[in-house]
C-alpha positions as MATLAB code, in Angstrom:
seq = 'ELNERYPVVRRRVLAGLAAARGVARLVELSHPVVEAGLYDAPAGTALVLANFTSRPIEGLTVRVPLAKPARVVRSVDHGPLPFTEEWAAPALRGQGYHSVAVFTTRLGLNDIILLE';
ca = [
      13.583   17.116    0.123;
      14.234   13.815   -1.582;
      16.427   14.078   -4.656;
      17.249   10.423   -5.190;
      15.923    8.613   -8.214;
      15.324    4.878   -8.397;
      16.086    3.748  -11.947;
      13.363    1.680  -13.593;
      15.816   -1.051  -14.651;
      17.054   -1.591  -11.081;
      13.498   -1.712   -9.735;
      12.541   -4.296  -12.362;
      15.583   -6.451  -11.555;
      14.807   -6.438   -7.826;
      11.100   -7.073   -8.354;
      11.896   -9.819  -10.863;
      14.254  -11.570   -8.442;
      11.624  -11.489   -5.703;
       8.897  -12.756   -8.037;
      11.146  -15.557   -9.338;
      11.561  -16.759   -5.745;
       7.793  -16.690   -5.204;
       7.797  -13.574   -3.019;
       4.560  -11.723   -3.661;
       3.904   -8.137   -2.649;
       1.589   -8.039    0.323;
       0.428   -4.473   -0.371;
      -0.137   -3.514   -4.007;
       0.387    0.134   -4.989;
      -0.356    1.834   -8.302;
       2.889    3.837   -8.209;
       6.476    2.599   -7.891;
       8.877    4.036   -5.336;
       6.264    4.242   -2.574;
       7.163    2.239    0.526;
       4.408    0.491    2.472;
       4.541   -0.949    5.984;
       1.585   -3.009    7.191;
       0.923   -3.439   10.924;
      -1.954   -5.604   12.182;
      -3.446   -5.220   15.669;
      -6.643   -6.483   17.341;
      -8.396   -3.145   16.664;
      -7.447   -3.066   12.966;
      -4.585   -2.470   10.574;
      -2.268    0.500   10.093;
      -0.690    1.068    6.697;
       2.282    3.423    6.739;
       3.047    4.968    3.332;
       6.271    6.812    2.427;
       6.540    8.569   -0.934;
      10.036    8.500   -2.450;
       9.026    9.998   -5.825;
       9.972   13.560   -4.757;
       6.524   14.822   -5.781;
       2.935   14.415   -4.517;
       0.843   11.618   -5.976;
      -2.725   12.756   -6.635;
      -4.279    9.304   -7.062;
      -2.439    6.431   -5.374;
      -4.518    3.256   -5.622;
      -3.844    0.791   -2.805;
      -4.822   -2.859   -2.318;
      -4.435   -4.074    1.289;
      -5.169   -7.628    2.478;
      -7.286   -7.899    5.643;
      -7.707  -10.666    8.196;
     -11.180   -9.335    9.068;
     -13.556   -7.009    7.188;
     -13.032   -3.251    7.500;
     -15.835   -0.942    8.580;
     -13.901    2.237    7.812;
     -10.713    3.244    5.991;
      -9.270    6.530    7.224;
      -6.238    8.573    6.201;
      -4.600   10.453    9.059;
      -3.984   13.340    6.617;
      -7.265   13.325    4.646;
      -9.926   11.635    6.785;
     -12.337    8.859    5.707;
     -11.679    7.250    2.325;
     -14.232    5.438    0.165;
     -13.216    1.811   -0.358;
     -14.367   -1.501   -1.735;
     -13.610   -4.980   -0.476;
     -12.802   -8.007   -2.629;
     -12.166  -11.665   -1.861;
      -8.509  -12.419   -1.210;
      -6.608  -14.626   -3.648;
      -5.925  -18.218   -2.519;
      -2.276  -17.417   -1.672;
      -3.398  -14.614    0.674;
      -6.143  -16.764    2.198;
      -3.443  -19.310    3.013;
      -1.696  -16.571    5.021;
      -4.840  -15.753    7.025;
      -6.174  -12.865    4.933;
      -9.822  -13.136    3.894;
     -10.409   -9.978    1.882;
      -8.622   -7.092    0.189;
      -9.541   -3.430    0.747;
      -9.123   -1.249   -2.349;
      -9.020    2.553   -2.162;
      -7.415    5.626   -3.714;
      -5.807    8.493   -1.820;
      -3.603   11.526   -2.324;
      -0.080   11.024   -0.974;
       2.310   13.836   -0.122;
       5.536   12.832    1.613;
       3.870   10.231    3.870;
       0.601    9.161    5.468;
      -0.861    6.553    7.780;
      -4.016    4.770    6.697;
      -6.115    3.124    9.417;
      -8.313    0.200    8.400;
     -10.715   -0.477   11.268;
];
């Protein structure tokens, strides 16, 4: 059980400091206090999600940049997920990402999303 709380003011200060230095979030999440780790491999991308809100999130919307188009987006916990793909912003294209996969999933304590 996670009983820690991350105060809104502290999150805003940290996010503001990163943004002021030009550090953009690679993965965009609709809920704060969810940690995302992105791991690229030749066969696709794995997105590891950890929920530190202490409660399930019924509709977590995720935006993940991709170096190559995805054929399928699959949650290890929930199976295939419907998704859309958008063009990546110029800053992401400069980092080698060509598109962004957008999807919504339910998140309990954690999950791994495979983008193949």
